Amino acid sequence: MPMGEFDLIRRHFSRPVQRAVLGGGDDCALLAPTPGMQIAISTDTLVEGRHFLSTVRPERLGHKALAVNLSDLAACGAQPLAFTLALTLPRVDEPFLAAFADGLYALAQTHGIELIGGDTTAGPLAIGITVLGEVPPGLALRRSGARLGDDIWVSGELGDARLALEVFRGHAQVPGDALEALRMAMEQPTPRVALGMALRGVATSAIDLSDGLSGDIGHVLQASGVGARVAFDAIPRSERLRAQAMARQQQCLLAGGDDYELLFTAPPSQRQRVQAAGAQGGVRVTRIGRIESDAGLRVVSGQPDDDLAQATRIDTPRAFDHFASP
Ligand code: ADP
Ligand code: MG
């Protein structure tokens, strides 16, 4: 007899919980938040063919499904607590599920969080995760706090995940040994949780880069009622991306998507604390521009401190939108 829904859950998604009062197996899970803390909640779904290629290794898919959710907690400066998993599966594929669960639990363990429940249904492969975290009152990082004169920062390097996609689509070529690193960027992003927490009380606004810098920074600008100038040459990128034609670099860096790095703002007086937060988060942070009063985003050549008169404007390709993009 084929494995049923409940056997599947018991076998693959019922590892014991310690922090939660009650994990999976009942009608609800129970969680005791730290007294006085605010709960941060976020949901993200990955759909086969939309968010991942069917060729992805299942361990990496398990990792990524949780990583993109943790990235949202990171962008709020929240400490992850627990998560739920809504799985839609075309069939019960034992090796797939075992490997998927391994990748998922490995990242969960890295962040000390527990799977406390979920839902399992049959249908086209899709993975929905809801994460819960906590943050001290008033200290959650939001999109709406950017102020005139703030520096704009990003963590890590941008663009590699999009370059990987372009290589898989046959639009770009890279040397053979570069492909695995690109693939890792696309399939195993590192959520910047420790950085987000270290930026509490330092950053004035933050967002995680999931749809591409130009679109995501647009959300910050809109929520904050400000504009921005970004110095294109300062945007951190790998040597692999730097070796590509300029139009490809612009596409991958500005409209890339799937970066899962943090973009945040902070006043210039906080530069040392931002660097310290980067060190605490174990990731390089780079200043790429400044918040301005003129509405909208201007991407220009050069570095953030360059004389504006010398700069040439760079067109910003549009960021990804599930319903508006081709
Ligand atoms: P209900 O009948 O109340 O909707 P379900 O039959 O969907 O509950 O699930 C039974 C139990 O198994 C619940 O505690 C639920 O949280 C858990 N569960 C279901 N699917 C998953 C999953 N994919 N991962 C973890 N726990 C799950
Ligand atoms: Mg149910």
Short mmCIF file of N, CA and C and ligand atoms in Angstrom, two decimals, residues 5-6 8-10 12-14 23-29 83-87 104-105 115-121, ligand 1:
data_model
loop_
_atom_site.label_atom_id
_atom_site.label_comp_id
_atom_site.label_asym_id
_atom_site.label_seq_id
_atom_site.Cartn_x
_atom_site.Cartn_y
_atom_site.Cartn_z
N GLU A 5 -0.89 10.12 3.89
CA GLU A 5 -0.56 11.48 4.32
C GLU A 5 0.05 11.51 5.73
N PHE A 6 -0.56 10.75 6.65
CA PHE A 6 -0.11 10.85 8.03
C PHE A 6 1.20 10.11 8.26
N LEU A 8 3.47 9.89 6.01
CA LEU A 8 4.44 10.80 5.40
C LEU A 8 4.86 11.88 6.39
N ILE A 9 3.89 12.47 7.05
CA ILE A 9 4.19 13.53 8.02
C ILE A 9 5.00 12.95 9.18
N ARG A 10 4.52 11.77 9.67
CA ARG A 10 5.22 11.16 10.81
C ARG A 10 6.67 10.83 10.45
N HIS A 12 8.65 12.07 8.00
CA HIS A 12 9.59 13.09 7.51
C HIS A 12 9.52 14.43 8.23
N PHE A 13 8.38 14.74 8.83
CA PHE A 13 8.23 16.12 9.34
C PHE A 13 7.76 16.16 10.78
N SER A 14 8.20 15.19 11.57
CA SER A 14 7.77 15.14 12.97
C SER A 14 8.93 14.99 13.94
N GLY A 23 4.33 20.68 19.40
CA GLY A 23 4.66 20.70 17.97
C GLY A 23 3.52 20.13 17.15
N GLY A 24 3.86 19.48 16.03
CA GLY A 24 2.84 18.93 15.14
C GLY A 24 2.12 17.76 15.78
N GLY A 25 0.95 17.41 15.22
CA GLY A 25 0.23 16.25 15.69
C GLY A 25 -1.10 16.56 16.32
N ASP A 26 -1.31 17.79 16.73
CA ASP A 26 -2.62 18.19 17.26
C ASP A 26 -3.23 19.21 16.29
N ASP A 27 -4.35 19.79 16.68
CA ASP A 27 -4.99 20.73 15.77
C ASP A 27 -4.24 22.06 15.67
N CYS A 28 -3.55 22.42 16.72
CA CYS A 28 -2.70 23.61 16.71
C CYS A 28 -1.36 23.27 17.35
N ALA A 29 -0.35 24.02 17.00
CA ALA A 29 0.89 24.00 17.77
C ALA A 29 0.79 25.08 18.84
N PHE A 83 8.60 27.47 12.68
CA PHE A 83 7.96 27.62 11.37
C PHE A 83 6.99 26.49 11.11
N THR A 84 6.05 26.75 10.18
CA THR A 84 5.13 25.71 9.72
C THR A 84 5.36 25.47 8.23
N LEU A 85 4.95 24.32 7.77
CA LEU A 85 5.24 23.89 6.39
C LEU A 85 3.97 23.41 5.70
N ALA A 86 3.55 24.12 4.65
CA ALA A 86 2.42 23.67 3.84
C ALA A 86 2.96 23.08 2.55
N LEU A 87 2.82 21.76 2.43
CA LEU A 87 3.40 21.03 1.30
C LEU A 87 2.32 20.60 0.34
N LEU A 104 15.93 21.00 4.85
CA LEU A 104 15.09 21.89 5.63
C LEU A 104 15.52 21.91 7.10
N TYR A 105 15.64 20.72 7.69
CA TYR A 105 16.00 20.64 9.11
C TYR A 105 17.43 21.12 9.37
N LEU A 115 10.27 23.03 13.43
CA LEU A 115 9.06 22.84 12.62
C LEU A 115 7.95 22.42 13.59
N ILE A 116 6.87 23.22 13.66
CA ILE A 116 5.85 22.97 14.67
C ILE A 116 4.50 22.57 14.07
N GLY A 117 4.46 22.33 12.74
CA GLY A 117 3.20 21.91 12.16
C GLY A 117 3.12 22.27 10.70
N GLY A 118 1.96 22.04 10.10
CA GLY A 118 1.83 22.36 8.70
C GLY A 118 0.61 21.75 8.09
N ASP A 119 0.67 21.52 6.80
CA ASP A 119 -0.44 20.96 6.06
C ASP A 119 0.13 20.21 4.87
N THR A 120 -0.52 19.13 4.47
CA THR A 120 -0.02 18.31 3.37
C THR A 120 -1.18 17.99 2.44
N THR A 121 -1.02 18.37 1.18
CA THR A 121 -2.07 18.10 0.20
C THR A 121 -1.46 17.61 -1.10
P1 ADP B 1 -6.14 19.06 10.43
O1 ADP B 1 -6.90 17.82 10.15
O2 ADP B 1 -6.39 19.68 11.72
O3 ADP B 1 -6.15 20.02 9.25
P2 ADP B 1 -3.84 17.88 9.36
O4 ADP B 1 -4.45 16.59 9.06
O5 ADP B 1 -3.66 18.84 8.23
O6 ADP B 1 -4.62 18.57 10.53
O7 ADP B 1 -2.42 17.67 10.04
C1 ADP B 1 -2.26 16.82 11.13
C2 ADP B 1 -1.09 17.27 11.95
O8 ADP B 1 0.09 17.12 11.18
C3 ADP B 1 -1.16 18.73 12.36
O9 ADP B 1 -0.64 18.85 13.67
C4 ADP B 1 -0.27 19.43 11.39
O10 ADP B 1 0.32 20.57 11.96
C5 ADP B 1 0.76 18.37 11.07
N1 ADP B 1 1.26 18.50 9.71
C6 ADP B 1 0.56 18.35 8.56
N2 ADP B 1 1.33 18.52 7.49
C7 ADP B 1 2.57 18.82 7.96
C8 ADP B 1 3.81 19.13 7.35
N3 ADP B 1 3.96 19.19 6.01
N4 ADP B 1 4.86 19.38 8.15
C9 ADP B 1 4.72 19.35 9.48
N5 ADP B 1 3.60 19.04 10.12
C10 ADP B 1 2.52 18.79 9.37
#
